[in-house]
GROMACS .gro file of C-alpha atoms in nm:
model
  464
    1MET     CA    1  -0.017   0.004  -0.046
    2GLN     CA    2   0.108   0.357  -0.055
    3LYS     CA    3  -0.001   0.713   0.068
    4ASN     CA    4  -0.289   0.804  -0.051
    5ASP     CA    5  -0.451   0.461  -0.167
    6MET     CA    6  -0.765   0.399  -0.116
    7ALA     CA    7  -0.928   0.040   0.015
    8VAL     CA    8  -1.218  -0.139   0.140
    9ILE     CA    9  -1.150  -0.333   0.461
   10GLU     CA   10  -1.298  -0.524   0.719
   11ILE     CA   11  -1.237  -0.427   1.099
   12THR     CA   12  -1.143  -0.707   1.275
   13ASP     CA   13  -0.941  -0.622   1.569
   14ILE     CA   14  -0.871  -0.316   1.811
   15GLY     CA   15  -0.541  -0.170   1.865
   16VAL     CA   16  -0.446  -0.019   2.246
   17GLY     CA   17  -0.524   0.344   2.141
   18GLY     CA   18  -0.888   0.248   2.018
   19GLU     CA   19  -0.803   0.249   1.657
   20GLY     CA   20  -0.961  -0.027   1.475
   21ILE     CA   21  -0.757  -0.239   1.287
   22GLY     CA   22  -0.800  -0.429   0.949
   23LYS     CA   23  -0.621  -0.616   0.668
   24ILE     CA   24  -0.566  -0.581   0.284
   25ASP     CA   25  -0.392  -0.846   0.103
   26GLY     CA   26  -0.210  -0.926   0.439
   27TYR     CA   27  -0.104  -0.541   0.516
   28THR     CA   28  -0.238  -0.478   0.835
   29LEU     CA   29  -0.374  -0.086   0.855
   30PHE     CA   30  -0.495   0.110   1.167
   31VAL     CA   31  -0.804   0.350   1.140
   32LYS     CA   32  -0.910   0.596   1.379
   33ASP     CA   33  -1.243   0.654   1.479
   34ALA     CA   34  -1.323   0.279   1.301
   35VAL     CA   35  -1.514   0.055   1.532
   36ILE     CA   36  -1.462  -0.379   1.543
   37GLY     CA   37  -1.721  -0.499   1.296
   38ASP     CA   38  -1.714  -0.202   1.075
   39ARG     CA   39  -1.694  -0.254   0.674
   40ALA     CA   40  -1.501   0.066   0.586
   41GLU     CA   41  -1.359   0.288   0.284
   42VAL     CA   42  -1.035   0.423   0.400
   43LYS     CA   43  -0.756   0.627   0.271
   44VAL     CA   44  -0.387   0.522   0.367
   45ILE     CA   45  -0.252   0.878   0.512
   46LYS     CA   46   0.137   0.677   0.618
   47ALA     CA   47   0.266   0.400   0.468
   48LYS     CA   48   0.539   0.149   0.618
   49LYS     CA   49   0.671  -0.153   0.510
   50ASN     CA   50   0.472  -0.393   0.675
   51TYR     CA   51   0.161  -0.160   0.838
   52GLY     CA   52   0.040   0.193   0.758
   53TYR     CA   53  -0.234   0.454   0.916
   54ALA     CA   54  -0.558   0.531   0.749
   55ARG     CA   55  -0.825   0.791   0.768
   56LEU     CA   56  -1.183   0.650   0.824
   57MET     CA   57  -1.349   0.784   0.449
   58ARG     CA   58  -1.694   0.628   0.502
   59VAL     CA   59  -1.875   0.335   0.704
   60LEU     CA   60  -1.987   0.110   0.426
   61GLU     CA   61  -2.148  -0.154   0.672
   62PRO     CA   62  -2.179  -0.028   1.052
   63SER     CA   63  -2.056  -0.237   1.313
   64PRO     CA   64  -2.317  -0.384   1.534
   65TYR     CA   65  -2.120  -0.220   1.833
   66ARG     CA   66  -2.108   0.146   1.665
   67VAL     CA   67  -2.313   0.432   1.803
   68GLU     CA   68  -2.398   0.769   1.737
   69PRO     CA   69  -2.107   0.988   1.935
   70ARG     CA   70  -2.325   1.200   2.195
   71CYS     CA   71  -2.070   1.495   2.141
   72ARG     CA   72  -2.074   1.639   1.738
   73PHE     CA   73  -1.713   1.705   1.816
   74ALA     CA   74  -1.630   1.344   1.906
   75ARG     CA   75  -1.370   1.255   1.612
   76GLN     CA   76  -1.176   1.611   1.582
   77CYS     CA   77  -1.133   1.666   1.979
   78GLY     CA   78  -0.832   1.475   2.136
   79GLY     CA   79  -1.035   1.368   2.481
   80CYS     CA   80  -1.258   1.105   2.374
   81GLN     CA   81  -1.098   0.812   2.140
   82ILE     CA   82  -1.380   0.569   2.150
   83GLN     CA   83  -1.711   0.763   2.200
   84GLU     CA   84  -1.857   0.611   1.856
   85MET     CA   85  -1.829   0.240   2.078
   86SER     CA   86  -2.096   0.114   2.264
   87TYR     CA   87  -2.034   0.129   2.569
   88GLY     CA   88  -2.009  -0.264   2.664
   89ARG     CA   89  -1.783  -0.327   2.398
   90GLN     CA   90  -1.573  -0.025   2.557
   91LEU     CA   91  -1.520  -0.255   2.871
   92ALA     CA   92  -1.490  -0.563   2.658
   93PHE     CA   93  -1.183  -0.376   2.481
   94LYS     CA   94  -1.071  -0.239   2.825
   95GLU     CA   95  -1.024  -0.596   2.978
   96GLN     CA   96  -0.890  -0.750   2.680
   97LYS     CA   97  -0.670  -0.478   2.688
   98VAL     CA   98  -0.518  -0.543   3.076
   99ARG     CA   99  -0.542  -0.908   2.968
  100ASN     CA  100  -0.301  -0.880   2.670
  101SER     CA  101  -0.059  -0.676   2.842
  102LEU     CA  102  -0.059  -0.946   3.161
  103GLU     CA  103  -0.032  -1.207   2.911
  104ARG     CA  104   0.255  -1.042   2.657
  105ILE     CA  105   0.423  -0.843   2.909
  106GLY     CA  106   0.403  -1.017   3.230
  107GLY     CA  107   0.409  -1.377   3.086
  108PHE     CA  108   0.114  -1.462   3.281
  109SER     CA  109  -0.088  -1.776   3.105
  110PRO     CA  110  -0.412  -1.753   2.947
  111GLU     CA  111  -0.541  -2.022   3.166
  112LEU     CA  112  -0.430  -1.855   3.521
  113LEU     CA  113  -0.588  -1.492   3.347
  114ASP     CA  114  -0.909  -1.685   3.308
  115ARG     CA  115  -0.933  -1.787   3.684
  116ILE     CA  116  -0.809  -1.490   3.836
  117THR     CA  117  -0.984  -1.183   3.628
  118GLU     CA  118  -1.269  -1.020   3.720
  119PRO     CA  119  -1.510  -0.833   3.481
  120ALA     CA  120  -1.452  -0.437   3.427
  121VAL     CA  121  -1.617  -0.224   3.705
  122GLY     CA  122  -1.849  -0.001   3.480
  123MET     CA  123  -2.019   0.326   3.536
  124GLU     CA  124  -2.426   0.333   3.497
  125GLU     CA  125  -2.429   0.688   3.309
  126PRO     CA  126  -2.040   0.698   3.170
  127PHE     CA  127  -2.105   1.059   3.065
  128GLY     CA  128  -2.091   1.401   3.300
  129TYR     CA  129  -1.855   1.229   3.527
  130ARG     CA  130  -1.556   1.461   3.542
  131ASN     CA  131  -1.555   1.691   3.816
  132LYS     CA  132  -1.215   1.896   3.707
  133ALA     CA  133  -1.140   2.046   3.372
  134GLN     CA  134  -0.860   2.231   3.236
  135PHE     CA  135  -0.993   2.470   2.956
  136PRO     CA  136  -0.739   2.634   2.718
  137PHE     CA  137  -0.840   2.989   2.564
  138GLY     CA  138  -0.770   3.098   2.254
  139THR     CA  139  -0.851   3.318   1.959
  140ASP     CA  140  -1.105   3.269   1.642
  141LYS     CA  141  -1.025   3.373   1.247
  142GLU     CA  142  -1.272   3.648   1.354
  143GLY     CA  143  -1.039   3.775   1.680
  144HIS     CA  144  -1.322   3.662   1.915
  145PRO     CA  145  -1.179   3.461   2.233
  146VAL     CA  146  -1.272   3.096   2.239
  147THR     CA  147  -1.238   2.802   2.432
  148GLY     CA  148  -1.265   2.421   2.441
  149PHE     CA  149  -1.029   2.108   2.388
  150TYR     CA  150  -0.758   2.022   2.185
  151ALA     CA  151  -0.786   1.841   1.848
  152GLY     CA  152  -0.603   1.534   1.853
  153ARG     CA  153  -0.253   1.577   1.860
  154THR     CA  154  -0.246   1.970   1.803
  155HIS     CA  155  -0.330   2.275   2.008
  156ASP     CA  156  -0.581   2.381   1.796
  157ILE     CA  157  -0.893   2.430   1.998
  158ILE     CA  158  -1.212   2.334   1.932
  159ALA     CA  159  -1.461   2.569   2.059
  160ASN     CA  160  -1.713   2.382   2.252
  161THR     CA  161  -1.844   2.486   2.617
  162ASP     CA  162  -2.035   2.190   2.629
  163CYS     CA  163  -1.836   1.866   2.687
  164ALA     CA  164  -2.037   1.560   2.702
  165LEU     CA  165  -1.788   1.420   2.972
  166GLY     CA  166  -1.815   1.744   3.201
  167VAL     CA  167  -2.041   1.868   3.448
  168GLN     CA  168  -2.324   2.073   3.338
  169VAL     CA  169  -2.226   2.389   3.502
  170ASN     CA  170  -1.889   2.429   3.314
  171GLN     CA  171  -2.094   2.578   3.012
  172GLU     CA  172  -2.234   2.841   3.213
  173ILE     CA  173  -1.917   2.940   3.363
  174LEU     CA  174  -1.750   2.946   3.041
  175GLU     CA  175  -1.983   3.169   2.874
  176ILE     CA  176  -1.968   3.380   3.150
  177ILE     CA  177  -1.597   3.423   3.119
  178LEU     CA  178  -1.612   3.456   2.732
  179GLU     CA  179  -1.892   3.730   2.767
  180PHE     CA  180  -1.634   3.934   2.993
  181MET     CA  181  -1.348   3.893   2.772
  182GLU     CA  182  -1.540   3.998   2.475
  183LYS     CA  183  -1.678   4.330   2.636
  184HIS     CA  184  -1.356   4.423   2.785
  185HIS     CA  185  -1.128   4.339   2.494
  186ILE     CA  186  -0.936   4.086   2.750
  187ALA     CA  187  -0.672   3.835   2.477
  188SER     CA  188  -0.642   3.521   2.500
  189TYR     CA  189  -0.290   3.406   2.527
  190ASP     CA  190  -0.137   3.301   2.249
  191GLU     CA  191   0.161   3.032   2.244
  192ARG     CA  192   0.326   3.150   1.912
  193THR     CA  193   0.410   3.513   2.062
  194GLY     CA  194   0.372   3.464   2.439
  195THR     CA  195   0.085   3.756   2.448
  196GLY     CA  196  -0.258   3.774   2.545
  197LEU     CA  197  -0.380   3.734   2.939
  198ILE     CA  198  -0.587   3.402   2.989
  199ARG     CA  199  -0.421   3.087   2.951
  200HIS     CA  200  -0.647   2.817   3.110
  201VAL     CA  201  -0.946   2.822   3.305
  202LEU     CA  202  -0.965   2.520   3.569
  203ILE     CA  203  -1.311   2.398   3.697
  204ARG     CA  204  -1.318   2.185   3.966
  205TYR     CA  205  -1.673   2.053   4.115
  206GLY     CA  206  -1.764   1.887   4.415
  207PHE     CA  207  -2.026   1.598   4.306
  208ALA     CA  208  -2.107   1.525   4.694
  209THR     CA  209  -2.094   1.844   4.795
  210GLY     CA  210  -2.184   2.113   4.478
  211GLU     CA  211  -1.924   2.328   4.579
  212ILE     CA  212  -1.756   2.518   4.243
  213MET     CA  213  -1.385   2.640   4.210
  214VAL     CA  214  -1.294   2.802   3.933
  215CYS     CA  215  -0.902   2.897   3.891
  216PHE     CA  216  -0.773   3.115   3.592
  217VAL     CA  217  -0.427   3.076   3.477
  218ILE     CA  218  -0.305   3.416   3.356
  219ASN     CA  219   0.005   3.554   3.131
  220GLY     CA  220   0.009   3.843   3.390
  221THR     CA  221  -0.045   3.991   3.749
  222SER     CA  222  -0.420   4.047   3.742
  223ILE     CA  223  -0.721   4.025   3.560
  224PRO     CA  224  -0.846   4.405   3.456
  225ASN     CA  225  -1.221   4.500   3.585
  226ALA     CA  226  -1.195   4.138   3.807
  227GLY     CA  227  -1.453   4.280   4.052
  228GLU     CA  228  -1.730   4.272   3.766
  229LEU     CA  229  -1.609   3.904   3.665
  230ILE     CA  230  -1.613   3.792   4.017
  231LYS     CA  231  -1.984   3.950   4.100
  232SER     CA  232  -2.098   3.734   3.774
  233LEU     CA  233  -1.935   3.408   3.828
  234THR     CA  234  -2.056   3.429   4.223
  235ALA     CA  235  -2.377   3.419   4.092
  236VAL     CA  236  -2.410   3.070   3.996
  237PRO     CA  237  -2.530   2.858   4.265
  238GLY     CA  238  -2.274   2.650   4.440
  239MET     CA  239  -1.972   2.905   4.389
  240THR     CA  240  -1.723   2.861   4.662
  241ALA     CA  241  -1.342   2.964   4.554
  242ILE     CA  242  -1.238   3.156   4.266
  243THR     CA  243  -0.863   3.182   4.248
  244VAL     CA  244  -0.591   3.283   4.036
  245SER     CA  245  -0.243   3.139   3.902
  246VAL     CA  246   0.025   3.343   3.742
  247ASN     CA  247   0.231   3.139   3.479
  248THR     CA  248   0.423   3.345   3.266
  249ARG     CA  249   0.624   3.100   3.132
  250ARG     CA  250   0.662   2.987   2.781
  251THR     CA  251   0.579   2.666   2.873
  252ASN     CA  252   0.292   2.364   2.788
  253VAL     CA  253   0.267   2.304   3.181
  254ILE     CA  254  -0.082   2.463   3.260
  255MET     CA  255  -0.042   2.584   3.618
  256GLY     CA  256   0.163   2.813   3.796
  257GLU     CA  257   0.352   2.704   4.108
  258SER     CA  258   0.127   2.893   4.347
  259PHE     CA  259  -0.230   3.044   4.345
  260GLU     CA  260  -0.394   3.341   4.499
  261VAL     CA  261  -0.786   3.351   4.632
  262LEU     CA  262  -0.978   3.619   4.465
  263TRP     CA  263  -1.303   3.541   4.624
  264GLY     CA  264  -1.418   3.285   4.893
  265GLN     CA  265  -1.190   3.042   5.017
  266GLY     CA  266  -0.902   2.842   4.867
  267TYR     CA  267  -1.054   2.496   4.809
  268ILE     CA  268  -1.337   2.319   4.799
  269THR     CA  269  -1.431   1.979   5.012
  270ASP     CA  270  -1.582   1.628   4.843
  271TYR     CA  271  -1.609   1.315   4.965
  272ILE     CA  272  -1.495   0.997   4.834
  273GLY     CA  273  -1.726   0.739   5.091
  274LYS     CA  274  -1.745   0.862   5.413
  275ILE     CA  275  -1.353   1.053   5.384
  276ARG     CA  276  -1.382   1.418   5.324
  277TYR     CA  277  -1.128   1.580   5.127
  278GLN     CA  278  -1.009   1.950   5.077
  279ILE     CA  279  -0.934   2.030   4.724
  280SER     CA  280  -0.707   2.316   4.615
  281PRO     CA  281  -0.665   2.433   4.247
  282LEU     CA  282  -0.278   2.242   4.284
  283SER     CA  283  -0.403   1.935   4.455
  284PHE     CA  284  -0.410   1.609   4.267
  285TYR     CA  285  -0.777   1.417   4.325
  286GLN     CA  286  -0.927   1.142   4.068
  287VAL     CA  287  -1.112   1.322   3.802
  288ASN     CA  288  -1.433   1.045   3.859
  289PRO     CA  289  -1.528   1.038   4.178
  290VAL     CA  290  -1.798   0.763   4.152
  291GLN     CA  291  -1.556   0.533   4.007
  292THR     CA  292  -1.261   0.633   4.260
  293GLU     CA  293  -1.519   0.537   4.554
  294LYS     CA  294  -1.518   0.175   4.341
  295LEU     CA  295  -1.140   0.162   4.269
  296TYR     CA  296  -1.029   0.249   4.614
  297SER     CA  297  -1.315   0.032   4.792
  298LEU     CA  298  -1.175  -0.216   4.599
  299ALA     CA  299  -0.814  -0.193   4.707
  300LEU     CA  300  -0.897  -0.212   5.061
  301GLU     CA  301  -1.130  -0.532   4.974
  302TYR     CA  302  -0.789  -0.696   4.805
  303ALA     CA  303  -0.580  -0.531   5.137
  304ASP     CA  304  -0.836  -0.771   5.342
  305LEU     CA  305  -0.758  -0.538   5.676
  306LYS     CA  306  -0.870  -0.688   6.048
  307GLY     CA  307  -0.772  -0.355   6.249
  308GLY     CA  308  -0.397  -0.404   6.321
  309GLU     CA  309  -0.210  -0.446   6.025
  310THR     CA  310   0.102  -0.167   5.939
  311VAL     CA  311   0.024  -0.053   5.557
  312TRP     CA  312   0.231   0.177   5.363
  313ASP     CA  313   0.075   0.345   5.057
  314LEU     CA  314   0.337   0.440   4.842
  315TYR     CA  315   0.280   0.768   4.560
  316CYS     CA  316  -0.013   0.880   4.813
  317GLY     CA  317  -0.105   1.175   4.661
  318ILE     CA  318  -0.350   1.392   4.875
  319GLY     CA  319  -0.363   1.082   5.119
  320THR     CA  320  -0.721   0.958   4.910
  321ILE     CA  321  -0.596   0.590   4.971
  322SER     CA  322  -0.430   0.621   5.267
  323LEU     CA  323  -0.729   0.779   5.468
  324PHE     CA  324  -0.952   0.496   5.297
  325LEU     CA  325  -0.705   0.232   5.442
  326ALA     CA  326  -0.640   0.390   5.786
  327GLN     CA  327  -1.028   0.311   5.826
  328LYS     CA  328  -0.972  -0.073   5.870
  329ALA     CA  329  -0.557  -0.068   5.980
  330GLY     CA  330  -0.330  -0.007   6.265
  331GLN     CA  331  -0.137   0.237   6.103
  332VAL     CA  332  -0.071   0.366   5.723
  333TYR     CA  333   0.223   0.539   5.602
  334GLY     CA  334   0.190   0.761   5.274
  335VAL     CA  335   0.506   0.880   5.062
  336GLU     CA  336   0.481   1.142   4.775
  337ILE     CA  337   0.733   1.336   4.639
  338VAL     CA  338   0.498   1.664   4.601
  339PRO     CA  339   0.542   1.843   4.920
  340GLN     CA  340   0.186   2.025   4.877
  341ALA     CA  341   0.019   1.692   4.804
  342ILE     CA  342   0.178   1.561   5.159
  343GLU     CA  343   0.033   1.909   5.315
  344ASP     CA  344  -0.286   1.849   5.182
  345ALA     CA  345  -0.279   1.456   5.316
  346ARG     CA  346  -0.196   1.588   5.636
  347ARG     CA  347  -0.464   1.808   5.642
  348ASN     CA  348  -0.737   1.607   5.510
  349ALA     CA  349  -0.635   1.318   5.803
  350ARG     CA  350  -0.655   1.577   6.033
  351LEU     CA  351  -1.016   1.717   5.877
  352ASN     CA  352  -1.138   1.344   5.938
  353GLY     CA  353  -1.011   1.332   6.280
  354ILE     CA  354  -0.760   1.013   6.130
  355GLU     CA  355  -0.444   0.973   6.394
  356ASN     CA  356  -0.303   0.663   6.253
  357ALA     CA  357  -0.165   0.781   5.919
  358GLU     CA  358   0.169   0.936   5.868
  359PHE     CA  359   0.296   1.111   5.560
  360PHE     CA  360   0.665   1.174   5.431
  361VAL     CA  361   0.788   1.392   5.159
  362GLY     CA  362   1.029   1.202   4.888
  363LYS     CA  363   1.044   0.960   4.580
  364ALA     CA  364   0.905   0.676   4.701
  365GLU     CA  365   1.183   0.454   4.572
  366GLU     CA  366   1.408   0.664   4.815
  367VAL     CA  367   1.185   0.686   5.099
  368LEU     CA  368   1.121   0.343   5.160
  369PRO     CA  369   1.489   0.212   5.082
  370ALA     CA  370   1.612   0.419   5.325
  371TYR     CA  371   1.359   0.369   5.592
  372TYR     CA  372   1.445  -0.014   5.568
  373GLU     CA  373   1.785   0.059   5.592
  374ARG     CA  374   1.774   0.288   5.914
  375TYR     CA  375   1.536   0.059   6.056
  376GLU     CA  376   1.798  -0.254   6.014
  377GLU     CA  377   2.057  -0.024   6.150
  378GLU     CA  378   1.844   0.125   6.504
  379HIS     CA  379   1.692  -0.237   6.536
  380GLY     CA  380   2.039  -0.425   6.593
  381GLY     CA  381   1.952  -0.656   6.269
  382GLU     CA  382   1.592  -0.688   6.269
  383GLN     CA  383   1.423  -0.613   5.944
  384ALA     CA  384   1.175  -0.357   5.860
  385ARG     CA  385   0.833  -0.531   5.785
  386ALA     CA  386   0.483  -0.411   5.657
  387ASP     CA  387   0.156  -0.642   5.646
  388VAL     CA  388   0.020  -0.497   5.300
  389ILE     CA  389   0.190  -0.218   5.045
  390VAL     CA  390  -0.009  -0.038   4.821
  391VAL     CA  391   0.132   0.137   4.511
  392ASP     CA  392  -0.023   0.340   4.312
  393PRO     CA  393   0.222   0.501   4.104
  394PRO     CA  394   0.239   0.702   3.756
  395ARG     CA  395   0.218   0.591   3.420
  396LYS     CA  396   0.617   0.493   3.396
  397GLY     CA  397   0.571   0.195   3.678
  398CYS     CA  398   0.726   0.146   3.961
  399ASP     CA  399   1.115   0.194   4.004
  400GLU     CA  400   1.325  -0.115   4.023
  401ALA     CA  401   1.474  -0.017   4.374
  402LEU     CA  402   1.149   0.024   4.546
  403LEU     CA  403   1.027  -0.343   4.397
  404ASP     CA  404   1.340  -0.441   4.532
  405THR     CA  405   1.275  -0.315   4.903
  406ILE     CA  406   0.909  -0.468   4.881
  407VAL     CA  407   1.049  -0.800   4.859
  408LYS     CA  408   1.296  -0.735   5.138
  409MET     CA  409   1.021  -0.643   5.326
  410GLN     CA  410   0.792  -0.953   5.271
  411PRO     CA  411   0.421  -0.767   5.311
  412GLU     CA  412   0.174  -1.068   5.315
  413LYS     CA  413   0.006  -0.864   5.031
  414VAL     CA  414   0.097  -0.610   4.781
  415VAL     CA  415  -0.177  -0.414   4.616
  416TYR     CA  416  -0.102  -0.250   4.285
  417VAL     CA  417  -0.375   0.053   4.147
  418SER     CA  418  -0.222   0.084   3.795
  419CYS     CA  419  -0.322   0.326   3.576
  420ASP     CA  420  -0.117   0.198   3.268
  421CYS     CA  421  -0.149  -0.172   3.206
  422ALA     CA  422   0.187  -0.218   3.025
  423THR     CA  423   0.414  -0.100   3.350
  424LEU     CA  424   0.203  -0.295   3.564
  425ALA     CA  425   0.268  -0.636   3.346
  426ARG     CA  426   0.626  -0.533   3.363
  427ASP     CA  427   0.655  -0.496   3.749
  428LEU     CA  428   0.377  -0.773   3.835
  429LYS     CA  429   0.644  -1.031   3.658
  430ILE     CA  430   0.941  -0.895   3.872
  431LEU     CA  431   0.761  -0.931   4.189
  432CYS     CA  432   0.615  -1.302   4.104
  433GLY     CA  433   0.981  -1.385   4.012
  434ASN     CA  434   1.059  -1.274   4.357
  435GLY     CA  435   0.828  -1.519   4.581
  436TYR     CA  436   0.475  -1.365   4.501
  437THR     CA  437   0.163  -1.508   4.353
  438LEU     CA  438  -0.119  -1.308   4.140
  439LYS     CA  439  -0.427  -1.381   4.314
  440ARG     CA  440  -0.661  -1.118   4.169
  441VAL     CA  441  -0.707  -0.913   3.896
  442ARG     CA  442  -0.968  -0.640   3.800
  443PRO     CA  443  -1.028  -0.314   3.576
  444VAL     CA  444  -1.203  -0.022   3.634
  445ASP     CA  445  -1.354   0.183   3.392
  446GLN     CA  446  -1.207   0.524   3.550
  447PHE     CA  447  -1.231   0.745   3.190
  448PRO     CA  448  -1.516   0.643   3.008
  449MET     CA  449  -1.525   0.705   2.602
  450THR     CA  450  -1.119   0.710   2.663
  451VAL     CA  451  -0.879   0.430   2.590
  452HIS     CA  452  -0.753   0.456   2.939
  453VAL     CA  453  -0.799   0.198   3.228
  454GLU     CA  454  -0.728   0.127   3.558
  455THR     CA  455  -0.634  -0.157   3.742
  456VAL     CA  456  -0.638  -0.329   4.067
  457ALA     CA  457  -0.417  -0.644   4.125
  458LEU     CA  458  -0.353  -0.846   4.391
  459LEU     CA  459  -0.031  -1.023   4.500
  460THR     CA  460   0.019  -1.267   4.810
  461ARG     CA  461   0.372  -1.389   4.962
  462ASP     CA  462   0.446  -1.733   4.882
  463VAL     CA  463   0.445  -1.967   5.176
  464VAL     CA  464   0.795  -2.129   5.191
   0.00000   0.00000   0.00000
């Protein structure tokens, strides 16, 4: 196949990025927006020796799994990759994605995975689930301010204030801001020139409390006529915090390093289960609270705490999992590299009257090994132990030094919460090669309409 060739293919598989996969005369084509089961006309846009990429031109016979996207920008926007796929098929795709990684990268047998893999945890309503959204601002061809989301693999803004994954109040807030900018001729930031004031607007919403936070990320020191803007925004029911974060750097990093309160307080509160959290503009907090409660409840179920255990929660963020575990554990130690997150974690512990959770700032791969060595020195060669270790690392997975220390500490259980099933499989292979057995695996659909999937895995220490 050559670039610009046209072909008619059957979509028989799905790639890890949600793209449809089909073949013509043995040549594999990856087709964005195609759904398994489609018969489609495609145009080759990039051709390599054994495979290529094609654009979906026309669906000749739609798949039984194809549905009408709720958002009219679904194909253009980079936020959703599989909105054209029925939700049941999305869950099946994510289950298979996790299994494929565990088989190919982890080396786990299909027979074992048949026994221990549980069905993906889905949502009853897989839209309107995001409690946080960051909207970039730009300027259209007529010179008017616009906001929305970036088109796939670009920084071109698709003007849309009504994202199907966000909460409904976002649209009202964004329309107020755009009207204000138009009235006072306040310019959006221009990445090419570094000029313009409004870069992004962050909106957080408390699902349990109804509290709303708006944070303006600006390329300057202040917003002209801010009092008028604040007056308009405070008329929105639930408005609790209006803040500003200054970011004058030429960077793709969204937030500045700090924030200032313009009105109200510097945080909103929300609940996951019975645990209350204070969330600032800079806090890491899971964006899907409905699924987060299911995710953490599953981690707690896998840990199977009886009340006296010592638990380490590595990559603990603002203490979300730690405080969940502290309800059932004897003592919980949380580790997180971001100092602000640890301050949030300590404050959230106090907020909930939890006294059996202690938090440390630092890299998990440095803090835990240092603790292990220090404990051995201070206790005459006695080894530090943990009953349960929970890890919830970033996409890159766990550092080898951390995995080595986990093995040395010999916890009875390791609960691994993963946002990347490839690095999960790699790390589970290491742990299972050093005295642990994989007992349970369950995908959790934290991000419906996208290809991302969270996974919870339970490992137990082999009895010698």
